[in-house]
PDB file of C-alpha atoms in Angstrom:
ATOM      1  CA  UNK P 217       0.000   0.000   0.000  1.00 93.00           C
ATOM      2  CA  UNK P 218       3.089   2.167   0.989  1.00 93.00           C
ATOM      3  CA  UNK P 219       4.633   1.315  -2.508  1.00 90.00           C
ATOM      4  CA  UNK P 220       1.364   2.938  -4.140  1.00 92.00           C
ATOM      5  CA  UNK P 221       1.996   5.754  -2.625  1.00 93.00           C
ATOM      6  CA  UNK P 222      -1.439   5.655   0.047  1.00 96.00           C
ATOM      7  CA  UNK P 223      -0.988   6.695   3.360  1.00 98.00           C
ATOM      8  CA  UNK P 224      -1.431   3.952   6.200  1.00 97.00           C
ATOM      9  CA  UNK P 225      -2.941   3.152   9.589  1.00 98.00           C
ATOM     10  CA  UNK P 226      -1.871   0.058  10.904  1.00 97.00           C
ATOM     11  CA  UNK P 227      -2.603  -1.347  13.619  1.00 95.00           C
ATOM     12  CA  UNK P 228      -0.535  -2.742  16.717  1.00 94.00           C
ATOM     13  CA  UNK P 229       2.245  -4.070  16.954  1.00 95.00           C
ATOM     14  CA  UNK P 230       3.558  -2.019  14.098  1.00 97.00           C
ATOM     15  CA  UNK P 231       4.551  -5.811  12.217  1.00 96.00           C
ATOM     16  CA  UNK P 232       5.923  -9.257  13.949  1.00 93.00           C
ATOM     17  CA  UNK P 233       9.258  -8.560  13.915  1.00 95.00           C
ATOM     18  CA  UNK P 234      11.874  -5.496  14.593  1.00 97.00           C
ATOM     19  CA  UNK P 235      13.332  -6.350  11.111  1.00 97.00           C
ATOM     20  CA  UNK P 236       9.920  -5.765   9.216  1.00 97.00           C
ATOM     21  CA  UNK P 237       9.388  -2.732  11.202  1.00 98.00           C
ATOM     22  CA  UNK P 238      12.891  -1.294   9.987  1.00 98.00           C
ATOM     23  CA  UNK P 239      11.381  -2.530   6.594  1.00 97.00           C
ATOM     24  CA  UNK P 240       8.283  -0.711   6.681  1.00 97.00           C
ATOM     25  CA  UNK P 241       9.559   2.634   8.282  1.00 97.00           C
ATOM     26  CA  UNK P 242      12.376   2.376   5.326  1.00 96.00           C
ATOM     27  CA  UNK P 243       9.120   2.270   2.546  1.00 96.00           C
ATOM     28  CA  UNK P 244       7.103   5.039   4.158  1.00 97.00           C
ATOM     29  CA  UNK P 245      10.093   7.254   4.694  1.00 95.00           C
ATOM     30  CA  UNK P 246      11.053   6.663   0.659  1.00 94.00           C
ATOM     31  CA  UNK P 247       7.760   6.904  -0.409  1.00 94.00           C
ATOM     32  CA  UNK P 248       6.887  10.353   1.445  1.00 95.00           C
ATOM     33  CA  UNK P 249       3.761   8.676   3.269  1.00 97.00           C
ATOM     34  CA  UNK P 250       2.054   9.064   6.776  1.00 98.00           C
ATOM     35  CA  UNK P 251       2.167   5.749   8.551  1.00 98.00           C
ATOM     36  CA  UNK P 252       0.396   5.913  11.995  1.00 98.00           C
ATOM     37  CA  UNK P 253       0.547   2.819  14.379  1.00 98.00           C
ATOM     38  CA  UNK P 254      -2.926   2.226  16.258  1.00 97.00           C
ATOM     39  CA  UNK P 255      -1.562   2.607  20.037  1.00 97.00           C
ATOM     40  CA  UNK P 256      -5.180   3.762  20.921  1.00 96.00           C
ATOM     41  CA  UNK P 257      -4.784   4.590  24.354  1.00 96.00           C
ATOM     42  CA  UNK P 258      -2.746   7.950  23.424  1.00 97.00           C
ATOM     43  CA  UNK P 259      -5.855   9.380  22.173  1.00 97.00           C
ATOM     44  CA  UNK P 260      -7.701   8.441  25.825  1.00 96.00           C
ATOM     45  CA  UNK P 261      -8.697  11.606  27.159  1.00 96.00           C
ATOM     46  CA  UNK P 262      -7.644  10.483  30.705  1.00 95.00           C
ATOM     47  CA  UNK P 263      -4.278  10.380  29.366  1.00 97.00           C
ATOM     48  CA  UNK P 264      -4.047  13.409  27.660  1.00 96.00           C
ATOM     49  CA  UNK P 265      -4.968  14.999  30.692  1.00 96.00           C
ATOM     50  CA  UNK P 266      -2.866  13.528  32.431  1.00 96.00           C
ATOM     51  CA  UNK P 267       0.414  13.323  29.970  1.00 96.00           C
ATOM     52  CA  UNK P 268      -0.278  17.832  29.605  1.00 95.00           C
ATOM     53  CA  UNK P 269       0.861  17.724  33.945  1.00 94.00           C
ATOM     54  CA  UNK P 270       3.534  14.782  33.519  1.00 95.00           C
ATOM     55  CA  UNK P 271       6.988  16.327  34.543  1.00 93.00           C
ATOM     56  CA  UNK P 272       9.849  13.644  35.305  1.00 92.00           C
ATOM     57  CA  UNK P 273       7.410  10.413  36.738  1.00 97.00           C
ATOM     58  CA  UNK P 274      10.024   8.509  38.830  1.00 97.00           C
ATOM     59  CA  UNK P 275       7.822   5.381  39.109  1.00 98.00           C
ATOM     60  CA  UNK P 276       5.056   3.638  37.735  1.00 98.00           C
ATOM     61  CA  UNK P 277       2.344   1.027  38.577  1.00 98.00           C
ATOM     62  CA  UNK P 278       0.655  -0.239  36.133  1.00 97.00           C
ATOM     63  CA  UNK P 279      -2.222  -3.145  35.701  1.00 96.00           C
ATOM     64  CA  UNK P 280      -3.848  -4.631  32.577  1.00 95.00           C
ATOM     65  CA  UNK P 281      -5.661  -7.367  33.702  1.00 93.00           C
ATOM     66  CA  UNK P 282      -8.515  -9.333  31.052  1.00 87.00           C
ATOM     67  CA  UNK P 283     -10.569 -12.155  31.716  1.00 84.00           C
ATOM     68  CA  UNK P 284     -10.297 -15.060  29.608  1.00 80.00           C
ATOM     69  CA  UNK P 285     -11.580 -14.985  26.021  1.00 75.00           C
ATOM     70  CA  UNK P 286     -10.461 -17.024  22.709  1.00 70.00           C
ATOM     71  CA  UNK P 287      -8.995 -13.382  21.078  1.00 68.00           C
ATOM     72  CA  UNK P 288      -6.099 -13.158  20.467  1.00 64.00           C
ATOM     73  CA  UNK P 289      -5.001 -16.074  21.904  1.00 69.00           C
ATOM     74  CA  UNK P 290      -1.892 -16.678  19.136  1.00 75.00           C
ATOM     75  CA  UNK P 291      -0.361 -13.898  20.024  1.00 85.00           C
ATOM     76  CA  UNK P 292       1.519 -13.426  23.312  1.00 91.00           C
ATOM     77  CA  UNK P 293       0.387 -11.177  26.188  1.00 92.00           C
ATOM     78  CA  UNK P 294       3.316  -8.484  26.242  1.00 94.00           C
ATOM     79  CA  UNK P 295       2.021  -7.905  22.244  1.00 94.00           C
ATOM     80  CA  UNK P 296      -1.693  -8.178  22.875  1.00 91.00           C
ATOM     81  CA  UNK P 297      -1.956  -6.166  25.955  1.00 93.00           C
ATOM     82  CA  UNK P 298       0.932  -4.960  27.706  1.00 96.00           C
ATOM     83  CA  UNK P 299       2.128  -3.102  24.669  1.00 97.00           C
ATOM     84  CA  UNK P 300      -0.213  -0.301  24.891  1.00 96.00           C
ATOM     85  CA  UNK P 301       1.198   0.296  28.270  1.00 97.00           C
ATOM     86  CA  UNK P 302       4.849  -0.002  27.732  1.00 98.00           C
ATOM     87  CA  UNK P 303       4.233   2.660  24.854  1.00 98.00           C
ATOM     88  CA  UNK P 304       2.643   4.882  27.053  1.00 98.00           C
ATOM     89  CA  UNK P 305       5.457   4.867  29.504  1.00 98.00           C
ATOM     90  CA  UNK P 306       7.863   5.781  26.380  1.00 98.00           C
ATOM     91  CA  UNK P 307       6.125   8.298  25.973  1.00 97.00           C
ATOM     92  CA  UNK P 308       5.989   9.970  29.095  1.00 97.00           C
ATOM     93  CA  UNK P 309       9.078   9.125  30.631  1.00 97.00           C
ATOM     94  CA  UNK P 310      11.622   9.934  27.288  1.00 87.00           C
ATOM     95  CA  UNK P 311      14.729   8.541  28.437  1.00 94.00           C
ATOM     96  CA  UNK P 312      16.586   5.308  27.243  1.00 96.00           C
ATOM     97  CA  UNK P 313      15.838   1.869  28.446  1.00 97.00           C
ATOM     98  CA  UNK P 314      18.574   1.026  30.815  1.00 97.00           C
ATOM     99  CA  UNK P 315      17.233  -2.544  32.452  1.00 97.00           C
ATOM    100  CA  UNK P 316      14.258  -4.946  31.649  1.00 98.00           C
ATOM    101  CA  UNK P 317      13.523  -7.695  34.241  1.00 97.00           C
ATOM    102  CA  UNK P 318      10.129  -9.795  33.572  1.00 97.00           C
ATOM    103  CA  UNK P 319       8.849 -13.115  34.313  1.00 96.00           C
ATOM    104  CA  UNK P 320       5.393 -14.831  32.480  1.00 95.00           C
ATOM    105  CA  UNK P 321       3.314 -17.635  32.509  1.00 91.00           C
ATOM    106  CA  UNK P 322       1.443 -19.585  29.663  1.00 88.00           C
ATOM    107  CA  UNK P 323      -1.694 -20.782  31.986  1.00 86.00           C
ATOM    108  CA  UNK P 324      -4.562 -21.263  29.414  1.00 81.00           C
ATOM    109  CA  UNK P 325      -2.897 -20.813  25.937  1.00 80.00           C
ATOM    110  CA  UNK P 326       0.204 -22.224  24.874  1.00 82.00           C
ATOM    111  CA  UNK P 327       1.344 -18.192  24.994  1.00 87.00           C
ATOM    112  CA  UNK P 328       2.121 -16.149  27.696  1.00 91.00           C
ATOM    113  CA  UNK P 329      -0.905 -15.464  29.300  1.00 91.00           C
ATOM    114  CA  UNK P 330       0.417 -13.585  32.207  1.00 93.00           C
ATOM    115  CA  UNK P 331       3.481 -11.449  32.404  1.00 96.00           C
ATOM    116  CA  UNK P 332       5.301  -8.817  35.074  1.00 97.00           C
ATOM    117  CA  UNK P 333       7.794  -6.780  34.119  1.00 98.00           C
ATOM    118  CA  UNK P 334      10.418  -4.112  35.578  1.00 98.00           C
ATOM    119  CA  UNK P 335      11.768  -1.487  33.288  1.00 98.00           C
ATOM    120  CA  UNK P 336      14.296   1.063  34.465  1.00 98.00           C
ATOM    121  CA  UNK P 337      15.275   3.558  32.611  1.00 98.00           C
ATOM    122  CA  UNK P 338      18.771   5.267  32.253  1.00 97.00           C
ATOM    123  CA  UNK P 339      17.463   8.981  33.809  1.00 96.00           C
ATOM    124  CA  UNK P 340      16.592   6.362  36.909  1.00 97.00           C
ATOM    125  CA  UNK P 341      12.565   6.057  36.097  1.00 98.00           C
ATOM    126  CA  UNK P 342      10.967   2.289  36.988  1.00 98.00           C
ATOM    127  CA  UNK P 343       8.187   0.953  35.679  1.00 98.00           C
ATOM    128  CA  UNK P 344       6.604  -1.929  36.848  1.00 98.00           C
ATOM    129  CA  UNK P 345       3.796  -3.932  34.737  1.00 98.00           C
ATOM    130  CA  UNK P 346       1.718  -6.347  34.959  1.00 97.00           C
ATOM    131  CA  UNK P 347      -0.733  -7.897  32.160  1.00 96.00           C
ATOM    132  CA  UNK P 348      -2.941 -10.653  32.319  1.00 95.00           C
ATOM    133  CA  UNK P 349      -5.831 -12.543  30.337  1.00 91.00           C
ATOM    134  CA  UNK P 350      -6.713 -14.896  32.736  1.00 89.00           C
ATOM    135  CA  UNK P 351      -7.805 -12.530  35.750  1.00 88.00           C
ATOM    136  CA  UNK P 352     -11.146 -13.001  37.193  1.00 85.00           C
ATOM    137  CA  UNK P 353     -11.592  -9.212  36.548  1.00 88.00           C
ATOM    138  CA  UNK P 354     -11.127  -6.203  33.854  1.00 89.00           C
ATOM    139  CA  UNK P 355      -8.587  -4.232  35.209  1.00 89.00           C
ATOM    140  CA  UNK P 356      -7.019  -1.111  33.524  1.00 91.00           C
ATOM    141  CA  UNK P 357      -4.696   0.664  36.481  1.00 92.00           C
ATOM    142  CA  UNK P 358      -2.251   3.045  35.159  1.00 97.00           C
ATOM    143  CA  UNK P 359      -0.525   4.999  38.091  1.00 97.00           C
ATOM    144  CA  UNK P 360       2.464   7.061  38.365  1.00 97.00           C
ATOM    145  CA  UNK P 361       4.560   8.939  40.932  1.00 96.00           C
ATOM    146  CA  UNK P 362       6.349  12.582  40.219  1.00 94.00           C
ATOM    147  CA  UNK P 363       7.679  14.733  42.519  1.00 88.00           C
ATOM    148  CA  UNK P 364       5.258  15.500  44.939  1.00 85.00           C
ATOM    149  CA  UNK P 365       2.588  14.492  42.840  1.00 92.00           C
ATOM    150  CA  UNK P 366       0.526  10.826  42.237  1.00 94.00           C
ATOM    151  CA  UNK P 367      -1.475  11.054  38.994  1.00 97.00           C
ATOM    152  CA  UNK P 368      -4.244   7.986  38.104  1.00 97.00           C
ATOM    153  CA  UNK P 369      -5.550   6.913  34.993  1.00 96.00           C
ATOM    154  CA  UNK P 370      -9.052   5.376  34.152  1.00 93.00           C
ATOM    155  CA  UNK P 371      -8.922   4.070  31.220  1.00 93.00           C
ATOM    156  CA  UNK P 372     -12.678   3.000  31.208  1.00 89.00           C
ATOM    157  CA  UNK P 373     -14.193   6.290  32.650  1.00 90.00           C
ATOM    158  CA  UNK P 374     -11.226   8.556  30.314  1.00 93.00           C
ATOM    159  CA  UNK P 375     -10.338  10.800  33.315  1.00 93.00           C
ATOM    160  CA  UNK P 376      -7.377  11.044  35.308  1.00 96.00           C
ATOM    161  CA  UNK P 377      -6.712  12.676  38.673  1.00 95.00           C
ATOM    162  CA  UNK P 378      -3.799  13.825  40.305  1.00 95.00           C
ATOM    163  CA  UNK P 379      -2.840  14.036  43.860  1.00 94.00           C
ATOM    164  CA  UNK P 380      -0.743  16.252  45.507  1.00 89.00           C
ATOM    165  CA  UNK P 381       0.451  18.113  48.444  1.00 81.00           C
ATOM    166  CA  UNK P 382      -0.130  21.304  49.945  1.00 77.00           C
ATOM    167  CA  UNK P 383       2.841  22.300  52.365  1.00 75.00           C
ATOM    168  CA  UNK P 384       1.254  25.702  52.476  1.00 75.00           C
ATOM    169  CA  UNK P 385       0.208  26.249  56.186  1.00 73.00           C
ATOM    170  CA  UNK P 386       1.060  24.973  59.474  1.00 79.00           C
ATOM    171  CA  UNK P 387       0.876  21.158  58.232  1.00 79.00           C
ATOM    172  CA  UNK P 388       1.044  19.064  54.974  1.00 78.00           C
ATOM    173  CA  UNK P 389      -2.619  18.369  52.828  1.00 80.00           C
ATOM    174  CA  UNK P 390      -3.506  15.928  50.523  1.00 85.00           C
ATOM    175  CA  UNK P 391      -5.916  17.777  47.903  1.00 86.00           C
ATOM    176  CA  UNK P 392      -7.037  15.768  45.212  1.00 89.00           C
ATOM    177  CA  UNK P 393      -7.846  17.089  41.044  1.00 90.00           C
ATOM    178  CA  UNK P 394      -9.611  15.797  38.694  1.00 92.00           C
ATOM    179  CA  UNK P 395      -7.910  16.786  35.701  1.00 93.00           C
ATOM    180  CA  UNK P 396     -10.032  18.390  32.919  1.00 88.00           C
ATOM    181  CA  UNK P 397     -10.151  16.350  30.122  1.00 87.00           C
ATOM    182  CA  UNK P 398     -11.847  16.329  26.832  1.00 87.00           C
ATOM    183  CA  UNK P 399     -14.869  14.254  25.972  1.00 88.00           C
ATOM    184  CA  UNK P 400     -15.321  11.922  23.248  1.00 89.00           C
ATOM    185  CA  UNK P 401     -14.276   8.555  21.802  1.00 95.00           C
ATOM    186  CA  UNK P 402     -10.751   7.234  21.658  1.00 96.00           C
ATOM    187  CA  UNK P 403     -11.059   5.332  18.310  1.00 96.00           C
ATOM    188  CA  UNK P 404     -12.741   8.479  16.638  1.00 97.00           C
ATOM    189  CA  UNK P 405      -9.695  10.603  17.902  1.00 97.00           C
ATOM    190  CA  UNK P 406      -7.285   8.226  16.633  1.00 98.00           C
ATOM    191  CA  UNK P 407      -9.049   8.256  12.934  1.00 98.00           C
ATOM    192  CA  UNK P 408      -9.073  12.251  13.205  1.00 97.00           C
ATOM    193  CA  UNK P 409      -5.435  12.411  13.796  1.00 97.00           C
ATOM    194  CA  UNK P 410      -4.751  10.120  11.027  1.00 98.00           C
ATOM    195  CA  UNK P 411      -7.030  12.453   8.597  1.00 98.00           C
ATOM    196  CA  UNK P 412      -5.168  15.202   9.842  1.00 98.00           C
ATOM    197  CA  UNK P 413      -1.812  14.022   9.388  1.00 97.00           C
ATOM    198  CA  UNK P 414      -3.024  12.687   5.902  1.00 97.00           C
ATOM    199  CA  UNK P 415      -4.307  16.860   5.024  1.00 98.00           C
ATOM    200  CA  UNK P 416      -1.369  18.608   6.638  1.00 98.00           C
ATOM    201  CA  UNK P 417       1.791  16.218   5.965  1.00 97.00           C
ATOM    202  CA  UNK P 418       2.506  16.413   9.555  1.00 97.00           C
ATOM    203  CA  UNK P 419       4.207  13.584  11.359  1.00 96.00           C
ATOM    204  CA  UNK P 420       1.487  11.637  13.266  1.00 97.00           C
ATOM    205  CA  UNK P 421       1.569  11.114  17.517  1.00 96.00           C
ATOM    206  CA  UNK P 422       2.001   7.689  16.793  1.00 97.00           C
ATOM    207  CA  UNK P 423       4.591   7.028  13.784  1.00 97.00           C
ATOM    208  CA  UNK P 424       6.410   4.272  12.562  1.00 97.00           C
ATOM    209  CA  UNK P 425       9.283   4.408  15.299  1.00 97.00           C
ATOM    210  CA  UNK P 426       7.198   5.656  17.974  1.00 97.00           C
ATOM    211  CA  UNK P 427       5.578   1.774  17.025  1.00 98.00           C
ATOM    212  CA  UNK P 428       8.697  -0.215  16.355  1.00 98.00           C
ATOM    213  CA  UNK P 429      10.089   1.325  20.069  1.00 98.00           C
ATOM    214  CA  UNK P 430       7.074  -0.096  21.402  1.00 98.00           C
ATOM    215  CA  UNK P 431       7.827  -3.219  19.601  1.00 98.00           C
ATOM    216  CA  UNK P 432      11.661  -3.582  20.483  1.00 98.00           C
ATOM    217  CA  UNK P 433      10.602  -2.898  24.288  1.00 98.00           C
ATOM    218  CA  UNK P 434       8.059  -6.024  23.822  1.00 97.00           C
ATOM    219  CA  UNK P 435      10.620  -7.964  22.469  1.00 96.00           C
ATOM    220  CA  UNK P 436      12.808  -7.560  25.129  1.00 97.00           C
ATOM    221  CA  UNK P 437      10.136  -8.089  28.158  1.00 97.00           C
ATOM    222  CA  UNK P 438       9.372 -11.614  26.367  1.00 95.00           C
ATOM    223  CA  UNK P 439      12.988 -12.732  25.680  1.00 94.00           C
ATOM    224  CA  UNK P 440      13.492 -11.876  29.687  1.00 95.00           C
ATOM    225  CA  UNK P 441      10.321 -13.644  30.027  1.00 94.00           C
ATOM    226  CA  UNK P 442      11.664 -16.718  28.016  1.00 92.00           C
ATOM    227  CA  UNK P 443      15.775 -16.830  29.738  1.00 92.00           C
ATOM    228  CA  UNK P 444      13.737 -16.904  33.041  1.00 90.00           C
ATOM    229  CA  UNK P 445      11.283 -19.676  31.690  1.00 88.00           C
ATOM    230  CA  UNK P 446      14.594 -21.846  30.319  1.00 88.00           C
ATOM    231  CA  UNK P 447      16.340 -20.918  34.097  1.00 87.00           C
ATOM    232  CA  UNK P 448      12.923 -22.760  35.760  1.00 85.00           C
ATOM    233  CA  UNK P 449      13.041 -25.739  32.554  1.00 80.00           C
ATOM    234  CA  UNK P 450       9.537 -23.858  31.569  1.00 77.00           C
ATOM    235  CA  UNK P 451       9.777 -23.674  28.232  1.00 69.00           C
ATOM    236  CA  UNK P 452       7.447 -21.683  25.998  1.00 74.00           C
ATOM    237  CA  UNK P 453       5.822 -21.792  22.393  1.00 65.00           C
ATOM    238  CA  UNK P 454       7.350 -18.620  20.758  1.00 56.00           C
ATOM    239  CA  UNK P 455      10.734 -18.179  19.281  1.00 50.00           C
ATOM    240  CA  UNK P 456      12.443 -14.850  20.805  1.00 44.00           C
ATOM    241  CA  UNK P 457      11.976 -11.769  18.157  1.00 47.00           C
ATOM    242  CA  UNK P 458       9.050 -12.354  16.965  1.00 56.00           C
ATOM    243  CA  UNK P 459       4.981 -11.089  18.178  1.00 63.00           C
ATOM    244  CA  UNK P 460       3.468 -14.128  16.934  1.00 53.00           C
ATOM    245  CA  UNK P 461       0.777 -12.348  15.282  1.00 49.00           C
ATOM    246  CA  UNK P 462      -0.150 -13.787  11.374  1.00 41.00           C
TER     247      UNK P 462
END
């Protein structure tokens, strides 16, 4: 589609592997073309609000927890789920990747099903993640910590509020703000930016290597995923380098 010189919106993970996202970065950038990778949650409202007051997060607590269904069950769970988060931290923290620790679990599937990992970050920034289709609930926690400052996401209600102290008088406060955010649908943002990109020739929130770094941060929470799995004789279905996805 690239090669015929149309525009694209793809959705995530940019491709299966880091080479085919070199490959189709390489295309767009040759043939002059927007190409926009669906990382939907960017276009939550609860995290816009929240990413316009993010200033140096020092650590964050995240949950993605699903219930069991037969989607995307060839595919593992750093690619299907945990991958909107770790681009969201990318995002907000913008800083190299210093250290991934992570450990999974293929429970129902013959993929990782659950997974945990710890990123740190070379400006000193940890995140710490958890994602999960086999929970007995939905979960969607996204939490961080800045100085002075605690900001929540809800992902399902699309607000965010932030938490903070007062040291003005004779004793600390806690006052709590819901941050003002806009209303409307996340998918129908995402499809606006695209169109505007598309009119404008303006790089889009989400590009090509705004994707792949999601990607290549995926990769590297499942191949710490599979050395601990092969340290415990646990071994799983995937090969390392690759999302699974067909």
């Amino acid at each position: 589609v690239l090669d015929s010189g149309v525009d694209v919106l793809v959705e995530k993970p940019i491709t299966r592997t880091l080479e085919e996202a070199n490959e189709l970065i390489r295309r767009a950038e040759q043939a002059g073309r927007i190409l926009q990778v669906g990382h939907l949650e960017r276009f939550n409202p609860g995290v816009v609000a929240a990413k316009a007051v993010t200033r140096g997060p020092l650590f964050f607590e995240i949950h993605r927890l699903g219930v069991f269904s037969p989607r995307s069950l060839g595919v593992d769970v750093a690619f299907d789920l945990m991958i909107h988060d770790l681009d969201l931290v990318l995002w907000m923290v913008n800083s190299p990747v210093k250290e991934v620790r992570a450990v999974g679990l293929a429970v129902l599937s013959d993929k990782v099903d659950l997974a945990n990992a710890r990123v740190e970050f070379e400006n000193g920034t940890v995140a710490n993640l958890t994602a999960s289709r086999v929970s007995t609930e939905k979960v969607r926690k996204f939490r961080y910590f800045q100085p002075n400052e605690y900001v929540s996401i809800d992902f399902a209600r699309r607000d965010s509020l932030a938490i903070r102290v007062d040291r003005d008088g004779p004793s600390p406060k806690i006052g709590f703000q819901k941050l003002e955010a806009a209303t409307g649908e996340p998918l129908r943002a995402e499809l606006e930016a695209f169109i505007e990109s598309v009119r404008t020739r303006r790089p889009p929130l989400v590009g090509g290597r705004e994707g792949r770094a999601a990607l290549a941060l995926a990769v590297r929470v499942m191949e710490c995923i599979e050395h601990h799995a092969a340290s415990v004789n646990l071994p799983l279905a995937r090969s390392a380098g690759s999302s699974g996805e067909m």
